[in-house]
């Protein structure tokens, strides 16, 4: 029986997404680097997901899941994994605004970016495990997509909550 992560990746590929996988040995070193770079532990279900791919994107690469290579700065991506935080900090009007931005992004780990049309992302709330969605111009105003990453994957495969992936 397939596990949920493999099933989800197969589902995305069946919808035209491109997958460059990793070998069966996983990516323990990349995950350790990602933990260090992002400043807080990455939730376990997402860690298992990260161990499986080098690249996972739609056909024109305008929507993609952030990989351990991107977290560690070892990819050729034009966007850094924390690009939207940087944009929000640049737009902050006061020191208090900047601190609010840092607090938000300290709690939320972006896992998917979309740059075709409005910039948007999907992130994990590191405290609750929830999956949230944010859109420019106020990246820090989010809507809840699922209570967990596993729940998000299931919802997408059931035809729910996939707007950011497919629209």
GROMACS .gro file of C-alpha atoms in nm:
model
  167
    1UNK     CA    1   0.000   0.000   0.000
    2UNK     CA    2   0.130   0.345  -0.091
    3UNK     CA    3   0.194   0.598   0.178
    4UNK     CA    4   0.016   0.933   0.177
    5UNK     CA    5   0.317   1.134   0.060
    6UNK     CA    6   0.377   0.909  -0.241
    7UNK     CA    7   0.006   0.907  -0.322
    8UNK     CA    8  -0.004   1.287  -0.306
    9UNK     CA    9   0.299   1.324  -0.533
   10UNK     CA   10   0.153   1.075  -0.780
   11UNK     CA   11  -0.172   1.274  -0.774
   12UNK     CA   12   0.014   1.600  -0.853
   13UNK     CA   13   0.205   1.431  -1.137
   14UNK     CA   14  -0.125   1.301  -1.279
   15UNK     CA   15  -0.240   1.666  -1.286
   16UNK     CA   16   0.065   1.778  -1.486
   17UNK     CA   17   0.310   1.858  -1.208
   18UNK     CA   18   0.678   1.776  -1.255
   19UNK     CA   19   0.860   1.567  -0.995
   20UNK     CA   20   1.229   1.511  -0.956
   21UNK     CA   21   1.253   1.260  -0.674
   22UNK     CA   22   1.531   1.159  -0.438
   23UNK     CA   23   1.669   0.812  -0.397
   24UNK     CA   24   1.542   0.586  -0.120
   25UNK     CA   25   1.811   0.696   0.124
   26UNK     CA   26   1.618   1.016   0.196
   27UNK     CA   27   1.780   1.345   0.284
   28UNK     CA   28   1.874   1.355   0.650
   29UNK     CA   29   2.154   1.605   0.594
   30UNK     CA   30   1.931   1.836   0.388
   31UNK     CA   31   1.658   1.818   0.651
   32UNK     CA   32   1.905   1.905   0.928
   33UNK     CA   33   2.026   2.202   0.724
   34UNK     CA   34   1.666   2.310   0.656
   35UNK     CA   35   1.588   2.295   1.030
   36UNK     CA   36   1.889   2.514   1.102
   37UNK     CA   37   1.819   2.763   0.821
   38UNK     CA   38   1.450   2.805   0.900
   39UNK     CA   39   1.520   2.867   1.268
   40UNK     CA   40   1.280   2.608   1.411
   41UNK     CA   41   1.201   2.241   1.368
   42UNK     CA   42   0.998   2.142   1.065
   43UNK     CA   43   0.684   1.935   1.147
   44UNK     CA   44   0.744   1.559   1.107
   45UNK     CA   45   0.492   1.490   0.831
   46UNK     CA   46   0.643   1.766   0.620
   47UNK     CA   47   0.996   1.639   0.693
   48UNK     CA   48   0.901   1.302   0.547
   49UNK     CA   49   0.760   1.480   0.242
   50UNK     CA   50   1.079   1.688   0.197
   51UNK     CA   51   1.294   1.374   0.198
   52UNK     CA   52   1.125   1.255  -0.122
   53UNK     CA   53   1.188   1.527  -0.379
   54UNK     CA   54   1.447   1.760  -0.521
   55UNK     CA   55   1.188   1.950  -0.721
   56UNK     CA   56   0.808   1.943  -0.732
   57UNK     CA   57   0.641   2.208  -0.947
   58UNK     CA   58   0.368   2.276  -1.197
   59UNK     CA   59   0.465   2.252  -1.566
   60UNK     CA   60   0.574   2.615  -1.606
   61UNK     CA   61   0.746   2.619  -1.264
   62UNK     CA   62   0.535   2.912  -1.143
   63UNK     CA   63   0.405   2.710  -0.846
   64UNK     CA   64   0.631   2.482  -0.648
   65UNK     CA   65   0.687   2.312  -0.317
   66UNK     CA   66   0.996   2.446  -0.142
   67UNK     CA   67   1.267   2.179  -0.122
   68UNK     CA   68   1.550   2.123   0.123
   69UNK     CA   69   1.783   2.252  -0.149
   70UNK     CA   70   1.594   2.581  -0.151
   71UNK     CA   71   1.589   2.605   0.228
   72UNK     CA   72   1.967   2.556   0.233
   73UNK     CA   73   2.033   2.794  -0.059
   74UNK     CA   74   2.156   2.516  -0.290
   75UNK     CA   75   1.906   2.558  -0.572
   76UNK     CA   76   1.881   2.775  -0.882
   77UNK     CA   77   1.543   2.918  -0.778
   78UNK     CA   78   1.496   3.289  -0.851
   79UNK     CA   79   1.300   3.322  -0.524
   80UNK     CA   80   1.442   3.247  -0.183
   81UNK     CA   81   1.223   3.040   0.049
   82UNK     CA   82   1.170   3.349   0.268
   83UNK     CA   83   1.111   3.596  -0.017
   84UNK     CA   84   0.764   3.698   0.098
   85UNK     CA   85   0.892   3.773   0.448
   86UNK     CA   86   1.161   3.994   0.293
   87UNK     CA   87   0.898   4.173   0.084
   88UNK     CA   88   0.683   4.233   0.393
   89UNK     CA   89   0.981   4.366   0.588
   90UNK     CA   90   1.061   4.605   0.304
   91UNK     CA   91   0.701   4.730   0.316
   92UNK     CA   92   0.687   4.766   0.696
   93UNK     CA   93   0.615   5.126   0.793
   94UNK     CA   94   0.730   5.110   1.155
   95UNK     CA   95   0.960   4.904   1.376
   96UNK     CA   96   0.647   4.752   1.532
   97UNK     CA   97   0.523   4.646   1.186
   98UNK     CA   98   0.860   4.486   1.115
   99UNK     CA   99   0.852   4.300   1.446
  100UNK     CA  100   0.500   4.172   1.369
  101UNK     CA  101   0.626   4.044   1.033
  102UNK     CA  102   0.921   3.865   1.197
  103UNK     CA  103   0.693   3.712   1.459
  104UNK     CA  104   0.450   3.586   1.195
  105UNK     CA  105   0.722   3.428   0.981
  106UNK     CA  106   0.895   3.283   1.285
  107UNK     CA  107   0.577   3.085   1.344
  108UNK     CA  108   0.488   3.006   0.979
  109UNK     CA  109   0.709   2.802   0.748
  110UNK     CA  110   0.635   2.855   0.378
  111UNK     CA  111   0.610   2.522   0.195
  112UNK     CA  112   0.472   2.626  -0.144
  113UNK     CA  113   0.507   2.942  -0.351
  114UNK     CA  114   0.301   3.065  -0.645
  115UNK     CA  115   0.420   3.356  -0.859
  116UNK     CA  116   0.185   3.350  -1.158
  117UNK     CA  117  -0.062   3.630  -1.099
  118UNK     CA  118  -0.091   3.739  -0.737
  119UNK     CA  119   0.200   3.616  -0.529
  120UNK     CA  120   0.073   3.358  -0.281
  121UNK     CA  121   0.197   3.080  -0.062
  122UNK     CA  122   0.102   2.789   0.157
  123UNK     CA  123   0.270   2.762   0.497
  124UNK     CA  124   0.274   2.540   0.802
  125UNK     CA  125   0.192   2.691   1.138
  126UNK     CA  126   0.476   2.548   1.346
  127UNK     CA  127   0.279   2.574   1.671
  128UNK     CA  128  -0.054   2.420   1.570
  129UNK     CA  129   0.051   2.219   1.262
  130UNK     CA  130  -0.222   2.388   1.055
  131UNK     CA  131  -0.175   2.459   0.685
  132UNK     CA  132  -0.249   2.820   0.591
  133UNK     CA  133  -0.272   3.024   0.272
  134UNK     CA  134  -0.160   3.382   0.222
  135UNK     CA  135  -0.178   3.624  -0.072
  136UNK     CA  136  -0.016   3.956  -0.149
  137UNK     CA  137  -0.025   4.239  -0.054
  138UNK     CA  138  -0.085   4.138   0.310
  139UNK     CA  139   0.104   3.811   0.327
  140UNK     CA  140   0.050   3.786   0.701
  141UNK     CA  141  -0.330   3.774   0.671
  142UNK     CA  142  -0.397   3.404   0.618
  143UNK     CA  143  -0.683   3.161   0.578
  144UNK     CA  144  -0.676   2.810   0.722
  145UNK     CA  145  -0.669   2.529   0.464
  146UNK     CA  146  -0.636   2.225   0.692
  147UNK     CA  147  -0.553   2.130   1.048
  148UNK     CA  148  -0.244   1.934   0.937
  149UNK     CA  149  -0.023   1.870   0.637
  150UNK     CA  150  -0.169   1.520   0.605
  151UNK     CA  151  -0.518   1.668   0.612
  152UNK     CA  152  -0.417   1.916   0.344
  153UNK     CA  153  -0.288   1.640   0.115
  154UNK     CA  154  -0.607   1.439   0.158
  155UNK     CA  155  -0.827   1.746   0.093
  156UNK     CA  156  -0.639   1.829  -0.227
  157UNK     CA  157  -0.675   1.472  -0.355
  158UNK     CA  158  -1.047   1.487  -0.275
  159UNK     CA  159  -1.081   1.797  -0.494
  160UNK     CA  160  -1.085   2.045  -0.207
  161UNK     CA  161  -0.828   2.309  -0.116
  162UNK     CA  162  -0.631   2.271  -0.437
  163UNK     CA  163  -0.688   2.621  -0.575
  164UNK     CA  164  -0.333   2.738  -0.502
  165UNK     CA  165  -0.193   2.429  -0.671
  166UNK     CA  166  -0.402   2.428  -0.987
  167UNK     CA  167  -0.565   2.766  -1.061
   0.00000   0.00000   0.00000
